[in-house]
Amino acid sequence: MKKARIGTLLAAAVLAVTVISGCGASTSNGSQTSTAAPKANPKYPTKPIQLIVPFGAGGGTDLVSRAVAEYLTKEWGQTVNVVNKPGAGGATGTQEVLKGTADGYTVLAHNGSSTEALLAGNSNLPFKIEDFKFVSTVVDQPFAYIVKGDSPFNSMKDFDDWVKQNPDKLTFGSTGVTSVQTFSVIQWLDSIGVDYSKVHLVPNNGAGELLPQIAGGHVVLAVQDVTGAANLVKAGKLKILGVTSQNRSPLFPDVPTLDEQGVKNVSTHFWSGISVPSGTPDYIVTQWQSTIDKMLKDSAFLDKLKTLNAQGKYMNSTDFAAMVKSDMATYVNIVKQKGLVK
């Protein structure tokens, strides 16, 4: 009798467990009988977006950002406004975005100078690399070494020979002591055996300010992306002596690389991309990524980039962040070697 009672209780317990576990089990057709539907992400965007460019108008990042804003405005049905916030080598506009609300409505359109170079050369910035959530690149292309259109220099060799004899007469424009352009000049001068401390940096707020100074003969050298310089080059106001990539730029195929002309170990390049504050929800980052990927496959947008003499390149968030960290390590070494840390 006692054994029968125990058997009955065990059977009841097994039945109860089976019923409870079965409540969330799949039915014979594979559907979940009690699993709630995943919560949908909020609609985005539902209002205008500010795309902050931490440089003045007219440079490569600014021009590309305006093309991006135009595309996104049509794609999303919400106005994307480009707002220029130059100052402090890009820190002013960058800080405004990173210290703002992480809701996807104030977004950063930046480049290497206002990011990895700025972080590598400054220990007192109000932000750090962990404050960024890197979304995607839009453009990646070489820097061009640019002089006045009627300059007597027609190659990097001509220019190198002059600089070796007259280092104190070399002036170059840059947004700051630790900008990517400055690092590029340092790599070049090291390659040809010239002391960087003997040349002169002329500060500016970006290509829109610098390139007319080059064309007017007020500054000798600009190291800039070809996007901002292209129109003045084609008009004969500026001349490109060489580009920093391993292969010639398809935008200026007749211009040899620095490497071809005997200038080695100049690794700097120009990228323009999109980032948001680190606390921005993942669904917003994903939407930006997928839209930029789609944009860089759109024939009309690619035609627009061609008119700007820009080379589009999509890089996802993970690869973008890895590139920034790799470049930053290179620039940190330059800063330490030259004693540029502030």
Short mmCIF file of C-alpha atoms in Angstrom, two decimals:
data_model
loop_
_atom_site.label_atom_id
_atom_site.label_comp_id
_atom_site.label_asym_id
_atom_site.label_seq_id
_atom_site.Cartn_x
_atom_site.Cartn_y
_atom_site.Cartn_z
CA MET A 1 0.00 0.00 0.00
CA LYS A 2 2.80 2.36 0.96
CA LYS A 3 4.72 1.55 -2.24
CA ALA A 4 1.61 2.17 -4.35
CA ARG A 5 1.11 5.57 -2.72
CA ILE A 6 4.73 6.59 -3.38
CA GLY A 7 4.38 5.51 -7.01
CA THR A 8 1.24 7.60 -7.38
CA LEU A 9 2.99 10.69 -5.96
CA LEU A 10 6.00 10.25 -8.27
CA ALA A 11 3.74 9.91 -11.29
CA ALA A 12 1.91 13.09 -10.33
CA ALA A 13 5.20 14.97 -9.91
CA VAL A 14 6.47 13.83 -13.31
CA LEU A 15 3.18 14.90 -14.90
CA ALA A 16 3.40 18.34 -13.28
CA VAL A 17 6.97 18.89 -14.51
CA THR A 18 5.98 17.77 -18.00
CA VAL A 19 3.04 20.18 -18.10
CA ILE A 20 5.12 23.12 -16.80
CA SER A 21 8.05 22.52 -19.16
CA GLY A 22 5.67 21.99 -22.05
CA CYS A 23 4.22 25.48 -21.63
CA GLY A 24 7.22 27.02 -23.36
CA ALA A 25 8.02 24.16 -25.70
CA SER A 26 7.66 24.11 -29.43
CA THR A 27 4.55 22.60 -30.95
CA SER A 28 4.72 19.96 -33.64
CA ASN A 29 4.89 22.66 -36.31
CA GLY A 30 7.88 24.32 -34.59
CA SER A 31 6.11 27.43 -33.25
CA GLN A 32 6.60 28.68 -29.70
CA THR A 33 3.37 28.44 -27.70
CA SER A 34 4.22 31.12 -25.12
CA THR A 35 7.29 33.07 -26.33
CA ALA A 36 6.61 36.80 -26.57
CA ALA A 37 7.29 38.56 -29.88
CA PRO A 38 10.57 40.56 -29.89
CA LYS A 39 10.10 44.22 -29.02
CA ALA A 40 10.35 46.45 -32.08
CA ASN A 41 12.98 49.21 -32.08
CA PRO A 42 11.67 52.78 -31.90
CA LYS A 43 11.26 54.55 -35.24
CA TYR A 44 14.35 56.51 -36.25
CA PRO A 45 14.75 59.23 -37.33
CA THR A 46 11.61 61.16 -36.45
CA LYS A 47 13.10 64.67 -36.52
CA PRO A 48 15.99 66.57 -38.19
CA ILE A 49 19.58 65.46 -37.54
CA GLN A 50 22.61 67.68 -37.02
CA LEU A 51 25.74 66.38 -38.75
CA ILE A 52 28.60 68.19 -37.02
CA VAL A 53 31.78 68.80 -39.03
CA PRO A 54 34.60 69.92 -36.69
CA PHE A 55 36.29 71.97 -39.43
CA GLY A 56 35.48 75.01 -41.53
CA ALA A 57 33.52 74.83 -44.78
CA GLY A 58 35.20 73.89 -48.05
CA GLY A 59 37.51 71.04 -47.03
CA GLY A 60 37.23 67.39 -47.99
CA THR A 61 35.33 66.29 -44.88
CA ASP A 62 32.88 69.17 -45.27
CA LEU A 63 32.22 68.51 -48.96
CA VAL A 64 31.73 64.77 -48.49
CA SER A 65 29.50 65.37 -45.47
CA ARG A 66 27.22 67.63 -47.50
CA ALA A 67 26.84 64.89 -50.11
CA VAL A 68 26.05 62.38 -47.35
CA ALA A 69 23.51 64.75 -45.77
CA GLU A 70 21.76 65.23 -49.11
CA TYR A 71 21.47 61.47 -49.65
CA LEU A 72 20.25 60.73 -46.12
CA THR A 73 17.67 63.50 -46.24
CA LYS A 74 16.09 61.83 -49.27
CA GLU A 75 16.53 58.29 -47.95
CA TRP A 76 15.10 58.88 -44.48
CA GLY A 77 12.61 61.67 -45.15
CA GLN A 78 14.12 63.82 -42.40
CA THR A 79 16.43 66.78 -42.91
CA VAL A 80 20.11 66.16 -42.16
CA ASN A 81 21.82 69.52 -41.62
CA VAL A 82 25.60 69.98 -41.87
CA VAL A 83 26.86 72.29 -39.12
CA ASN A 84 30.50 73.45 -39.14
CA LYS A 85 32.08 73.73 -35.69
CA PRO A 86 35.80 74.41 -36.26
CA GLY A 87 38.36 75.10 -33.58
CA ALA A 88 41.14 73.54 -31.50
CA GLY A 89 42.21 71.17 -34.28
CA GLY A 90 38.73 69.63 -34.44
CA ALA A 91 38.26 69.26 -30.68
CA THR A 92 35.51 71.90 -30.44
CA GLY A 93 33.02 70.17 -32.72
CA THR A 94 34.02 66.69 -31.58
CA GLN A 95 33.42 67.56 -27.93
CA GLU A 96 29.99 69.00 -28.73
CA VAL A 97 28.89 65.67 -30.20
CA LEU A 98 30.52 63.31 -27.71
CA LYS A 99 29.30 65.22 -24.67
CA GLY A 100 25.80 65.66 -26.09
CA THR A 101 22.76 63.41 -25.94
CA ALA A 102 23.43 59.93 -27.36
CA ASP A 103 20.16 59.74 -29.28
CA GLY A 104 21.36 59.76 -32.90
CA TYR A 105 20.26 63.32 -33.61
CA THR A 106 23.67 64.96 -33.17
CA VAL A 107 26.20 62.98 -35.18
CA LEU A 108 29.90 63.52 -35.92
CA ALA A 109 31.33 63.65 -39.45
CA HIS A 110 35.06 63.57 -38.80
CA ASN A 111 38.48 62.48 -40.01
CA GLY A 112 41.83 61.32 -38.72
CA SER A 113 43.05 64.77 -37.69
CA SER A 114 40.12 65.38 -35.36
CA THR A 115 40.26 61.86 -33.93
CA GLU A 116 43.32 59.60 -33.76
CA ALA A 117 45.84 62.40 -34.31
CA LEU A 118 44.17 64.70 -31.80
CA LEU A 119 43.99 61.92 -29.20
CA ALA A 120 47.60 60.87 -29.85
CA GLY A 121 48.95 64.34 -29.26
CA ASN A 122 46.89 65.68 -26.37
CA SER A 123 46.63 64.43 -22.82
CA ASN A 124 44.18 67.09 -21.64
CA LEU A 125 41.23 66.61 -24.00
CA PRO A 126 37.72 66.48 -22.51
CA PHE A 127 37.11 63.18 -24.32
CA LYS A 128 38.89 59.88 -24.97
CA ILE A 129 38.72 57.14 -27.58
CA GLU A 130 36.25 55.15 -25.46
CA ASP A 131 33.75 58.03 -25.84
CA PHE A 132 33.41 57.27 -29.57
CA LYS A 133 31.21 54.67 -31.17
CA PHE A 134 32.70 54.44 -34.66
CA VAL A 135 29.93 53.79 -37.18
CA SER A 136 31.40 53.66 -40.69
CA THR A 137 33.88 55.24 -43.04
CA VAL A 138 32.60 57.03 -46.13
CA VAL A 139 35.87 57.95 -47.85
CA ASP A 140 39.46 56.68 -47.62
CA GLN A 141 42.13 58.08 -49.94
CA PRO A 142 45.71 59.38 -49.99
CA PHE A 143 46.99 62.77 -49.00
CA ALA A 144 48.43 65.00 -51.70
CA TYR A 145 51.53 67.16 -51.33
CA ILE A 146 50.43 70.48 -52.82
CA VAL A 147 52.23 73.68 -53.81
CA LYS A 148 51.31 76.83 -55.71
CA GLY A 149 50.32 76.28 -59.34
CA ASP A 150 53.23 78.28 -60.78
CA SER A 151 55.75 76.92 -58.28
CA PRO A 152 59.17 76.06 -59.76
CA PHE A 153 58.87 72.60 -58.17
CA ASN A 154 57.56 69.92 -60.52
CA SER A 155 58.35 66.78 -58.53
CA MET A 156 59.02 65.68 -54.98
CA LYS A 157 62.72 65.40 -55.88
CA ASP A 158 62.81 69.08 -56.85
CA PHE A 159 61.04 69.98 -53.65
CA ASP A 160 63.14 67.67 -51.47
CA ASP A 161 66.37 69.18 -52.80
CA TRP A 162 65.14 72.72 -52.06
CA VAL A 163 63.93 71.83 -48.55
CA LYS A 164 67.25 70.16 -47.69
CA GLN A 165 69.03 73.40 -48.57
CA ASN A 166 66.40 75.75 -47.10
CA PRO A 167 64.54 74.05 -44.23
CA ASP A 168 63.93 77.35 -42.45
CA LYS A 169 62.06 78.66 -45.51
CA LEU A 170 59.56 75.81 -45.56
CA THR A 171 56.13 76.79 -44.28
CA PHE A 172 53.30 74.29 -44.22
CA GLY A 173 49.66 74.66 -43.21
CA SER A 174 47.98 72.42 -40.67
CA THR A 175 45.09 72.45 -38.21
CA GLY A 176 47.50 71.78 -35.37
CA VAL A 177 50.85 70.51 -34.13
CA THR A 178 49.43 67.00 -33.83
CA SER A 179 47.20 66.82 -36.90
CA VAL A 180 47.55 63.98 -39.42
CA GLN A 181 48.93 66.50 -41.92
CA THR A 182 51.66 67.44 -39.45
CA PHE A 183 52.47 63.78 -38.84
CA SER A 184 52.69 63.29 -42.61
CA VAL A 185 55.15 66.18 -42.92
CA ILE A 186 57.23 64.70 -40.08
CA GLN A 187 57.34 61.28 -41.77
CA TRP A 188 58.37 62.93 -45.05
CA LEU A 189 61.08 65.09 -43.46
CA ASP A 190 62.47 62.08 -41.58
CA SER A 191 62.60 60.19 -44.88
CA ILE A 192 64.71 62.89 -46.55
CA GLY A 193 66.84 63.65 -43.49
CA VAL A 194 65.54 67.13 -42.57
CA ASP A 195 65.05 68.26 -38.96
CA TYR A 196 61.36 68.99 -38.35
CA SER A 197 62.20 71.63 -35.73
CA LYS A 198 63.66 73.86 -38.47
CA VAL A 199 60.46 74.21 -40.52
CA HIS A 200 57.43 76.37 -39.73
CA LEU A 201 53.82 75.34 -39.17
CA VAL A 202 51.11 77.85 -40.13
CA PRO A 203 47.89 77.03 -38.22
CA ASN A 204 44.50 77.12 -39.95
CA ASN A 205 40.94 75.82 -39.60
CA GLY A 206 41.04 73.46 -42.57
CA ALA A 207 41.51 73.22 -46.32
CA GLY A 208 38.93 75.92 -47.06
CA GLU A 209 41.22 78.42 -45.36
CA LEU A 210 44.60 76.89 -46.23
CA LEU A 211 44.36 76.17 -49.96
CA PRO A 212 43.73 79.81 -50.98
CA GLN A 213 46.81 80.68 -48.89
CA ILE A 214 48.83 78.17 -50.91
CA ALA A 215 47.41 79.47 -54.20
CA GLY A 216 48.29 83.01 -53.14
CA GLY A 217 51.85 82.10 -52.22
CA HIS A 218 51.44 82.88 -48.51
CA VAL A 219 52.26 79.29 -47.43
CA VAL A 220 54.61 76.96 -49.31
CA LEU A 221 53.12 73.49 -48.70
CA ALA A 222 49.77 71.92 -47.99
CA VAL A 223 49.27 68.24 -47.23
CA GLN A 224 45.59 67.70 -47.97
CA ASP A 225 43.16 65.18 -49.36
CA VAL A 226 42.60 65.58 -53.09
CA THR A 227 38.88 66.27 -52.63
CA GLY A 228 39.29 69.77 -51.26
CA ALA A 229 42.14 70.62 -53.63
CA ALA A 230 40.86 69.17 -56.91
CA ASN A 231 39.08 72.23 -58.32
CA LEU A 232 42.02 74.56 -57.68
CA VAL A 233 44.40 71.96 -59.13
CA LYS A 234 42.32 71.67 -62.30
CA ALA A 235 42.18 75.46 -62.54
CA GLY A 236 45.98 75.62 -62.40
CA LYS A 237 46.04 77.47 -59.08
CA LEU A 238 47.59 74.52 -57.25
CA LYS A 239 49.99 71.72 -58.20
CA ILE A 240 50.18 68.19 -56.75
CA LEU A 241 53.75 66.89 -56.45
CA GLY A 242 52.91 63.43 -55.09
CA VAL A 243 50.41 61.31 -53.16
CA THR A 244 50.93 59.16 -50.07
CA SER A 245 49.32 55.91 -51.23
CA GLN A 246 51.19 52.84 -52.48
CA ASN A 247 49.35 53.11 -55.79
CA ARG A 248 48.55 56.21 -57.80
CA SER A 249 45.26 57.90 -57.14
CA PRO A 250 42.65 57.08 -59.82
CA LEU A 251 41.54 60.69 -59.47
CA PHE A 252 44.98 61.99 -60.56
CA PRO A 253 46.62 59.04 -62.34
CA ASP A 254 49.42 61.18 -63.79
CA VAL A 255 50.68 62.15 -60.34
CA PRO A 256 53.33 59.72 -59.02
CA THR A 257 53.31 58.45 -55.46
CA LEU A 258 55.86 59.62 -52.92
CA ASP A 259 57.23 56.08 -52.85
CA GLU A 260 57.84 56.18 -56.62
CA GLN A 261 59.86 59.35 -56.09
CA GLY A 262 62.08 57.87 -53.39
CA VAL A 263 60.19 59.13 -50.34
CA LYS A 264 59.65 56.10 -48.10
CA ASN A 265 57.65 55.34 -44.95
CA VAL A 266 54.93 57.98 -45.29
CA SER A 267 51.86 56.04 -44.16
CA THR A 268 49.34 58.82 -43.57
CA HIS A 269 46.02 58.77 -45.37
CA PHE A 270 42.77 60.70 -45.37
CA TRP A 271 39.56 59.12 -44.19
CA SER A 272 36.20 60.67 -43.54
CA GLY A 273 33.61 58.82 -41.49
CA ILE A 274 30.64 58.91 -39.16
CA SER A 275 30.68 58.41 -35.39
CA VAL A 276 28.31 58.90 -32.47
CA PRO A 277 28.67 59.05 -28.66
CA SER A 278 29.43 55.69 -27.06
CA GLY A 279 26.03 55.45 -25.37
CA THR A 280 24.08 55.56 -28.63
CA PRO A 281 21.68 52.59 -28.99
CA ASP A 282 22.90 49.80 -31.27
CA TYR A 283 19.81 49.93 -33.48
CA ILE A 284 20.68 53.52 -34.45
CA VAL A 285 24.28 52.55 -35.25
CA THR A 286 23.04 49.59 -37.31
CA GLN A 287 20.69 51.83 -39.28
CA TRP A 288 23.48 54.28 -40.08
CA GLN A 289 25.80 51.44 -41.09
CA SER A 290 23.31 49.75 -43.40
CA THR A 291 22.30 53.05 -44.99
CA ILE A 292 25.91 54.11 -45.61
CA ASP A 293 26.65 50.69 -47.11
CA LYS A 294 23.64 51.13 -49.40
CA MET A 295 24.67 54.71 -50.21
CA LEU A 296 28.15 53.64 -51.31
CA LYS A 297 26.58 51.21 -53.78
CA ASP A 298 24.23 53.84 -55.21
CA SER A 299 25.33 54.94 -58.68
CA ALA A 300 24.03 58.50 -58.28
CA PHE A 301 25.91 58.97 -55.01
CA LEU A 302 29.10 57.48 -56.49
CA ASP A 303 28.78 59.93 -59.38
CA LYS A 304 28.50 62.71 -56.80
CA LEU A 305 31.72 61.52 -55.15
CA LYS A 306 33.43 61.60 -58.54
CA THR A 307 32.49 65.25 -58.98
CA LEU A 308 34.10 65.87 -55.59
CA ASN A 309 37.16 63.82 -56.57
CA ALA A 310 36.57 61.55 -53.58
CA GLN A 311 37.10 57.79 -53.28
CA GLY A 312 34.26 56.12 -51.41
CA LYS A 313 35.02 53.24 -49.06
CA TYR A 314 32.66 51.47 -46.66
CA MET A 315 34.16 50.08 -43.48
CA ASN A 316 31.93 48.67 -40.75
CA SER A 317 32.07 49.69 -37.11
CA THR A 318 34.48 46.95 -36.00
CA ASP A 319 36.98 47.48 -38.83
CA PHE A 320 36.70 51.26 -38.54
CA ALA A 321 37.56 51.16 -34.83
CA ALA A 322 40.51 48.82 -35.49
CA MET A 323 41.90 51.16 -38.17
CA VAL A 324 41.65 54.17 -35.86
CA LYS A 325 43.50 52.35 -33.07
CA SER A 326 46.24 51.19 -35.46
CA ASP A 327 46.77 54.68 -36.88
CA MET A 328 46.70 56.14 -33.39
CA ALA A 329 49.52 53.82 -32.27
CA THR A 330 51.67 55.11 -35.15
CA TYR A 331 50.95 58.72 -34.26
CA VAL A 332 51.63 58.19 -30.56
CA ASN A 333 55.13 57.01 -31.51
CA ILE A 334 55.68 60.15 -33.61
CA VAL A 335 54.49 62.38 -30.78
CA LYS A 336 56.87 60.72 -28.33
CA GLN A 337 59.84 60.80 -30.71
CA LYS A 338 59.39 64.50 -31.51
CA GLY A 339 58.32 65.62 -28.05
CA LEU A 340 54.99 66.98 -29.24
CA VAL A 341 52.88 65.89 -26.25
CA LYS A 342 50.96 68.74 -24.64
#
